[in-house]
mmCIF file with all atom_site columns, C-alpha atoms in Angstrom:
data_model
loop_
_atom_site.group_PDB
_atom_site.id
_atom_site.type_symbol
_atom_site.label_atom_id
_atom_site.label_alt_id
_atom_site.label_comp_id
_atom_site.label_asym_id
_atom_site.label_entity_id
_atom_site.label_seq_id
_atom_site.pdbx_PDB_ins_code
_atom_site.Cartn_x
_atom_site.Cartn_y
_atom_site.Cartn_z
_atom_site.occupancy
_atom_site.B_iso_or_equiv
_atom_site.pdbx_formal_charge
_atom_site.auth_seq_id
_atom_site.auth_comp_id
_atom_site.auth_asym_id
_atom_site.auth_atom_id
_atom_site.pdbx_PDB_model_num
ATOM 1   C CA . UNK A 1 1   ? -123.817 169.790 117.707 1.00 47.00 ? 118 UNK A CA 1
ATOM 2   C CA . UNK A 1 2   ? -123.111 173.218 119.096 1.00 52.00 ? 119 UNK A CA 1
ATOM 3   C CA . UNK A 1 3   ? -121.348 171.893 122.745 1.00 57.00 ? 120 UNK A CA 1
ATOM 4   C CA . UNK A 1 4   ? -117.473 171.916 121.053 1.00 72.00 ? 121 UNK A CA 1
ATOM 5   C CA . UNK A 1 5   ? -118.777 175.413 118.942 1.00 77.00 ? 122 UNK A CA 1
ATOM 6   C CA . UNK A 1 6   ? -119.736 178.243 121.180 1.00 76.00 ? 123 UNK A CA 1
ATOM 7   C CA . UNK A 1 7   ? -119.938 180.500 117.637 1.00 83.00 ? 124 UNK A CA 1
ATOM 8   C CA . UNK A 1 8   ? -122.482 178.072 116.074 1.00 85.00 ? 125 UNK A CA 1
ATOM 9   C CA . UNK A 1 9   ? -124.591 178.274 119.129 1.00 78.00 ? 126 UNK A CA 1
ATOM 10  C CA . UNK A 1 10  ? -124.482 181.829 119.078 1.00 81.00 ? 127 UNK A CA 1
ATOM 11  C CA . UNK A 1 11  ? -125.348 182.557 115.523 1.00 86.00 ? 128 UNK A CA 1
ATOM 12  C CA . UNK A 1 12  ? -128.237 179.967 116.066 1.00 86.00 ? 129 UNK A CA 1
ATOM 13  C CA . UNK A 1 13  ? -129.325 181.910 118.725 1.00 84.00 ? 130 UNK A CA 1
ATOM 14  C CA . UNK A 1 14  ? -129.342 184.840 116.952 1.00 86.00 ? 131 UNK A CA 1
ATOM 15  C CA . UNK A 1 15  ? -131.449 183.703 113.801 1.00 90.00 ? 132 UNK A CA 1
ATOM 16  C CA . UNK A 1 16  ? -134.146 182.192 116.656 1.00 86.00 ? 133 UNK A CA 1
ATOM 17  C CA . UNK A 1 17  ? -134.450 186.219 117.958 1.00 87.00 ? 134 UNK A CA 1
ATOM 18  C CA . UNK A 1 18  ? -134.286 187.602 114.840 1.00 91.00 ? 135 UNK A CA 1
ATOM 19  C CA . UNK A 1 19  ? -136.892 185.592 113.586 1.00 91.00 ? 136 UNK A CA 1
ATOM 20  C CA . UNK A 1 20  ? -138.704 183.428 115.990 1.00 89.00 ? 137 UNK A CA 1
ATOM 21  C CA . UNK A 1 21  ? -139.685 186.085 118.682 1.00 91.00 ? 138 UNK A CA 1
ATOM 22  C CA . UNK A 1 22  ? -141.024 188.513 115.841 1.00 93.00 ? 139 UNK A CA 1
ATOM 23  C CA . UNK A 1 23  ? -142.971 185.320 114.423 1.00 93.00 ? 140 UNK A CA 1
ATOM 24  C CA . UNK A 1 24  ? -144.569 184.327 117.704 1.00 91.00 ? 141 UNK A CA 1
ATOM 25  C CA . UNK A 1 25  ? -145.061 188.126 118.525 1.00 93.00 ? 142 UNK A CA 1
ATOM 26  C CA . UNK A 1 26  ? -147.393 188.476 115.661 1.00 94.00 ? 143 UNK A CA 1
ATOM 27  C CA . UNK A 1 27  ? -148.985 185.718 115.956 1.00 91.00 ? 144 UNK A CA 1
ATOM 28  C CA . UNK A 1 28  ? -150.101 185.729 119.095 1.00 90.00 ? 145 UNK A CA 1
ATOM 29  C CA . UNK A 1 29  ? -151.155 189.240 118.601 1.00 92.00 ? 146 UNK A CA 1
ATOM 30  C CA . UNK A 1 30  ? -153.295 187.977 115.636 1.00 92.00 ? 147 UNK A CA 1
ATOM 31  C CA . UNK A 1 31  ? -155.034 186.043 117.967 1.00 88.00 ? 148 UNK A CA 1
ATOM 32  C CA . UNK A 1 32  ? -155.732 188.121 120.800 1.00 88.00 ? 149 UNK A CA 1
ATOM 33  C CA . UNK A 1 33  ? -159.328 188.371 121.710 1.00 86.00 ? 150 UNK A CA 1
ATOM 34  C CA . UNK A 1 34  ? -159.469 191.481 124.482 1.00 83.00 ? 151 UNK A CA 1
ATOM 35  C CA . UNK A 1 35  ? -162.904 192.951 123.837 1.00 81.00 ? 152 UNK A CA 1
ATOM 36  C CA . UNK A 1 36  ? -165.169 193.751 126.926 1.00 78.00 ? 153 UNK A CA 1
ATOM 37  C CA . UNK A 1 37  ? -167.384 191.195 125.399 1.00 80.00 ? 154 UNK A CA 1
ATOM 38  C CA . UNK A 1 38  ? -164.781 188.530 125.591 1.00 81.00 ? 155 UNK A CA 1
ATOM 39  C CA . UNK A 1 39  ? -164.431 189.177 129.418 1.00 76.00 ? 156 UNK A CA 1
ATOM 40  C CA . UNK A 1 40  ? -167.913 189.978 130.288 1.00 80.00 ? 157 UNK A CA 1
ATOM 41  C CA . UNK A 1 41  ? -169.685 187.952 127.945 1.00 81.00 ? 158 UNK A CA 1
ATOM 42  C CA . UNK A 1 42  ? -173.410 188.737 129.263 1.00 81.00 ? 159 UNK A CA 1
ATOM 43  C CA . UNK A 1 43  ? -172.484 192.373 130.061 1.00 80.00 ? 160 UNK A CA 1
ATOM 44  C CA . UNK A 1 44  ? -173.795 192.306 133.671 1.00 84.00 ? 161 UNK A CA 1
ATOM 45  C CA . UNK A 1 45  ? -170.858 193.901 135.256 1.00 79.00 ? 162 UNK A CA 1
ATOM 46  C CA . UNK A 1 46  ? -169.693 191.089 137.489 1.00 82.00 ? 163 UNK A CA 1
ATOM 47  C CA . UNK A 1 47  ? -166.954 188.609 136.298 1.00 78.00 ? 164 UNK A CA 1
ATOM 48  C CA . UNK A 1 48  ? -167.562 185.035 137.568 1.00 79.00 ? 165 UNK A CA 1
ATOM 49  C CA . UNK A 1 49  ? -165.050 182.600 137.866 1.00 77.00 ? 166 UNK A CA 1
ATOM 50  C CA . UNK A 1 50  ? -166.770 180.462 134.680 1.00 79.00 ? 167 UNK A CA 1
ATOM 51  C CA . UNK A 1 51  ? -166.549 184.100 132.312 1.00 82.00 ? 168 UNK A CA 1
ATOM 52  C CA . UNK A 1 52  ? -163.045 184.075 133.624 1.00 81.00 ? 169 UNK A CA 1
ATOM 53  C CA . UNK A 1 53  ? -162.186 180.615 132.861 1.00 79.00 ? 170 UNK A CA 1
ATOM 54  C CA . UNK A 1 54  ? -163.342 180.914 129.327 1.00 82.00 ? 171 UNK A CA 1
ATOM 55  C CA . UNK A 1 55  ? -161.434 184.368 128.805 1.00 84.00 ? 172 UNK A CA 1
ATOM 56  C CA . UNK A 1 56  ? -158.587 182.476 129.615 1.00 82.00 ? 173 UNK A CA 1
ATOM 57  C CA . UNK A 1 57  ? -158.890 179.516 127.292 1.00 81.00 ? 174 UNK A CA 1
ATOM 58  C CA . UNK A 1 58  ? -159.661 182.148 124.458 1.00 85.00 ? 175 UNK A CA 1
ATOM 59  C CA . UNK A 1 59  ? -156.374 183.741 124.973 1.00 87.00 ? 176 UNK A CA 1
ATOM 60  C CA . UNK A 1 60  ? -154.102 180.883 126.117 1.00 86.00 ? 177 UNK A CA 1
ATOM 61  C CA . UNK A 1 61  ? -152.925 180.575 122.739 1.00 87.00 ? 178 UNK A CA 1
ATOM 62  C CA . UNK A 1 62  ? -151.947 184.740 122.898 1.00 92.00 ? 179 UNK A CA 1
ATOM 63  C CA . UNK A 1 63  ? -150.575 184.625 126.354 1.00 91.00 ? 180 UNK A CA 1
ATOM 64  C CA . UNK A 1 64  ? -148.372 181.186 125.689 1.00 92.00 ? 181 UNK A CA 1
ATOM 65  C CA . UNK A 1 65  ? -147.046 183.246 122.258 1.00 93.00 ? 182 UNK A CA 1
ATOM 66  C CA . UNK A 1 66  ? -146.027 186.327 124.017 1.00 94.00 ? 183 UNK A CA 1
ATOM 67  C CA . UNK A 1 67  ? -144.971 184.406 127.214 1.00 94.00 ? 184 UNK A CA 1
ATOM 68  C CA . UNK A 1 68  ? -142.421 182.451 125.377 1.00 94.00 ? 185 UNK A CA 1
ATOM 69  C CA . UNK A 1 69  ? -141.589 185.083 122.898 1.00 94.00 ? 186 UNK A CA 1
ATOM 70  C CA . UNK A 1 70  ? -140.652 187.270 126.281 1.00 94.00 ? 187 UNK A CA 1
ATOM 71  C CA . UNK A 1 71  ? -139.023 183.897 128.311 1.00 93.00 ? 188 UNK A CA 1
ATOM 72  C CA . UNK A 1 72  ? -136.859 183.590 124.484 1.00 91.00 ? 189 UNK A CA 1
ATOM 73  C CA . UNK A 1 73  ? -135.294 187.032 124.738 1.00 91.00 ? 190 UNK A CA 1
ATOM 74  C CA . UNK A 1 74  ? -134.624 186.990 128.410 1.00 90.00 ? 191 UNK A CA 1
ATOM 75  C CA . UNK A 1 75  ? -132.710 183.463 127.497 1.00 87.00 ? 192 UNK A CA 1
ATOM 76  C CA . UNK A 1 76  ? -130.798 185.066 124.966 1.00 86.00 ? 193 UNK A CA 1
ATOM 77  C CA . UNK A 1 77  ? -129.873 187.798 126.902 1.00 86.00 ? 194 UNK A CA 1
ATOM 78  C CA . UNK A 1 78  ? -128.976 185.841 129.590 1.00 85.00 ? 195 UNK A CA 1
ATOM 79  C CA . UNK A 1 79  ? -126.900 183.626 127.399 1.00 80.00 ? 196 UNK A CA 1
ATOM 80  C CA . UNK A 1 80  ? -124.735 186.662 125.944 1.00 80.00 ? 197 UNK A CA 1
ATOM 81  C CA . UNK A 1 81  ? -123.800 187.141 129.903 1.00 81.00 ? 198 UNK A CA 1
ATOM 82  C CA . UNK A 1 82  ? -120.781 185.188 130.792 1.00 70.00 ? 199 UNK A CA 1
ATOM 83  C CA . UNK A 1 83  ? -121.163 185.072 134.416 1.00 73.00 ? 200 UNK A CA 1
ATOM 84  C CA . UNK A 1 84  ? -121.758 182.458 136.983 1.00 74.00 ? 201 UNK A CA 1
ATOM 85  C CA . UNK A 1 85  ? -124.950 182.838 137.972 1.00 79.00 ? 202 UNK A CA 1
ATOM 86  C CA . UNK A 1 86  ? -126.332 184.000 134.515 1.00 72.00 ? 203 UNK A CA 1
ATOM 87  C CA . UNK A 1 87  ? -125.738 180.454 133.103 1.00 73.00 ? 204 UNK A CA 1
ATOM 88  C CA . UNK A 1 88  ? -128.278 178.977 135.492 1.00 83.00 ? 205 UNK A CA 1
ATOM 89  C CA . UNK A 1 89  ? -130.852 181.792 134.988 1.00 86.00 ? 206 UNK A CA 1
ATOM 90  C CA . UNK A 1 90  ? -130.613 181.288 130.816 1.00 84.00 ? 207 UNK A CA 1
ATOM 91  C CA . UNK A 1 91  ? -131.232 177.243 131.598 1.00 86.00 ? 208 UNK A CA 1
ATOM 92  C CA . UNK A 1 92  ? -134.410 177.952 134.424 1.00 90.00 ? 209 UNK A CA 1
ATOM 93  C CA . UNK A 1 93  ? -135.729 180.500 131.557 1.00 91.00 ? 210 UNK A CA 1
ATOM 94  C CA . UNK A 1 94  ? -135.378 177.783 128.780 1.00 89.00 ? 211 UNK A CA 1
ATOM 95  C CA . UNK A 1 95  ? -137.295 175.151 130.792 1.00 92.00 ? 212 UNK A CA 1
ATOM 96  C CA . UNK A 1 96  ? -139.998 177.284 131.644 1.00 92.00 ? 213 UNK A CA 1
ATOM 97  C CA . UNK A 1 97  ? -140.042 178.318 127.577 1.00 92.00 ? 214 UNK A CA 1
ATOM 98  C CA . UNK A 1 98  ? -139.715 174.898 126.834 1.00 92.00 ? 215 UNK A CA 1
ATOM 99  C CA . UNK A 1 99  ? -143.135 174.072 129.525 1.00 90.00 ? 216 UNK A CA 1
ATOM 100 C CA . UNK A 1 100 ? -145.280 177.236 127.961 1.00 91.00 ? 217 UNK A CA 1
ATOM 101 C CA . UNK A 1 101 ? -144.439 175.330 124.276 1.00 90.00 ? 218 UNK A CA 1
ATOM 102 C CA . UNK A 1 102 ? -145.588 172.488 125.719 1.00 89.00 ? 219 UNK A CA 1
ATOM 103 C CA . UNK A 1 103 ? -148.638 173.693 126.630 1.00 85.00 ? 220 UNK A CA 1
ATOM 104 C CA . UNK A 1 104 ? -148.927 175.805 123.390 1.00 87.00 ? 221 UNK A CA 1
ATOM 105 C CA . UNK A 1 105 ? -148.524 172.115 121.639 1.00 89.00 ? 222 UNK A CA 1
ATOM 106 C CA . UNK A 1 106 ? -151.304 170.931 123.104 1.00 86.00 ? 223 UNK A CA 1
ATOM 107 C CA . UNK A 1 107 ? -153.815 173.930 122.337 1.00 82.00 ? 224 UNK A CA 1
ATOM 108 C CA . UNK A 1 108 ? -152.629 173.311 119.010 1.00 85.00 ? 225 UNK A CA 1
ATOM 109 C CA . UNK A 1 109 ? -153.595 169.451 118.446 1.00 88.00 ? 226 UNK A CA 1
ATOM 110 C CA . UNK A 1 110 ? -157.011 170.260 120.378 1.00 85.00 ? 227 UNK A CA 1
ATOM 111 C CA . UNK A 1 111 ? -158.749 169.703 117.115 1.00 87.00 ? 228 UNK A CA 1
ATOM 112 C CA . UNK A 1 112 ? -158.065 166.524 116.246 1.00 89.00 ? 229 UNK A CA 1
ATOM 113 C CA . UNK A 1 113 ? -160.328 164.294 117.971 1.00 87.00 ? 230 UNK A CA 1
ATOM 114 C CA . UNK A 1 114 ? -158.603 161.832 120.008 1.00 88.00 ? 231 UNK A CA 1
ATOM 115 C CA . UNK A 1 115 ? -156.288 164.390 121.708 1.00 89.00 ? 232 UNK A CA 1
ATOM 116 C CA . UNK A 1 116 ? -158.715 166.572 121.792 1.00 88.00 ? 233 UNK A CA 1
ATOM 117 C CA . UNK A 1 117 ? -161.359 165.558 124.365 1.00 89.00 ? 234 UNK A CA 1
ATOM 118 C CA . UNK A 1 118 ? -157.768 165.229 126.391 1.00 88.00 ? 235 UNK A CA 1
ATOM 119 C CA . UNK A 1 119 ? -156.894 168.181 125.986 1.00 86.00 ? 236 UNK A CA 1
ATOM 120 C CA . UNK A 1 120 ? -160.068 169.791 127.269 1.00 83.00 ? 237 UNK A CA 1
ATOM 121 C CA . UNK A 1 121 ? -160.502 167.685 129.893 1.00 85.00 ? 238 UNK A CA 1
ATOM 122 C CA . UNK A 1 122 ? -157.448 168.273 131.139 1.00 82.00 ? 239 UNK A CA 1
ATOM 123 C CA . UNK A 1 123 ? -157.372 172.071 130.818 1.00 78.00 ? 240 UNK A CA 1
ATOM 124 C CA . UNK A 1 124 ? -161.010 172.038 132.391 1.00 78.00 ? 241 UNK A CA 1
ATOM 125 C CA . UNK A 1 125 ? -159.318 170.045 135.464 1.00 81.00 ? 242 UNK A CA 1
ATOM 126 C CA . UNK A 1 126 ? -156.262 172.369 135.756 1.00 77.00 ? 243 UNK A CA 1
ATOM 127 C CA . UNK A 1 127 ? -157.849 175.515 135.576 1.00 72.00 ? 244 UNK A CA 1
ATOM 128 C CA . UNK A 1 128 ? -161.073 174.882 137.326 1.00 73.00 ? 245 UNK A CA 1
ATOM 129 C CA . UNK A 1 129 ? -159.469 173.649 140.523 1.00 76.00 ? 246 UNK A CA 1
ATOM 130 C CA . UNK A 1 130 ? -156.837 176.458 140.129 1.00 71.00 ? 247 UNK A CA 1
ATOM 131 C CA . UNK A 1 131 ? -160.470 179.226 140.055 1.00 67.00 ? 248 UNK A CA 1
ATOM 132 C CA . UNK A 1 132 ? -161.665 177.432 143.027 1.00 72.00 ? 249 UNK A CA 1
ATOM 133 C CA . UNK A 1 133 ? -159.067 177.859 145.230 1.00 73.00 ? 250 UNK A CA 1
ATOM 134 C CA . UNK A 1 134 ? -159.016 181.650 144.260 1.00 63.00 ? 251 UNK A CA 1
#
């Protein structure tokens, strides 16, 4: 659609950071949860790799929003640069934006119950090996 129209891509990217970023912005700021009771849930000073874990599944949702948000400007920054190695630095950002939606997919179908349980179990396998190697 936009290969033969560099001005169509542009304006396209445009209207994405113009709206989209601000959109995911506030969203994931909406759903921030950064109280000392979110981190330190039974208040006993010491953060254990289980408190951890679950401060991170409360705010995947606000970290993959502001991750891609961030990853989305970079891109289109990166695509207003007309040099060599700027062109291969917008596409790396894109498929790491494209991973972190992914991922921001999945929290989002959690409730439904078939992908669900998948989701969890999967996340729970991911990030559990990934505390234990810590």
């Amino acid at each position: 659609l936009t290969g033969n129209n560099p001005l169509i891509a542009s304006v396209l990217e445009v209207i994405l950071l113009l709206l989209g970023v601000p959109w995911l912005i506030v969203i994931g700021w909406r759903q921030r949860r950064l109280g000392p009771k979110d981190y330190d849930p039974n208040e006993d000073g010491e953060i254990s790799a289980q408190e951890m874990m679950l401060f991170l599944y409360k705010n995947l949702t606000f970290i993959l929003d502001i991750g891609v948000a961030l990853s989305l400007m970079v891109a289109i920054a990166a695509a207003f640069i007309y040099t060599s190695p700027w062109d291969k630095i917008e596409l790396q950002v894109l498929a790491v934006t494209s991973i972190m939606l992914w991922c921001n997919f999945l929290n989002i179908i959690m409730p439904f119950k078939f992908f669900g349980v998948l989701v969890i179990i999967i996340y729970k396998m991911l990030i559990g090996d990934f505390f234990k190697f810590l």
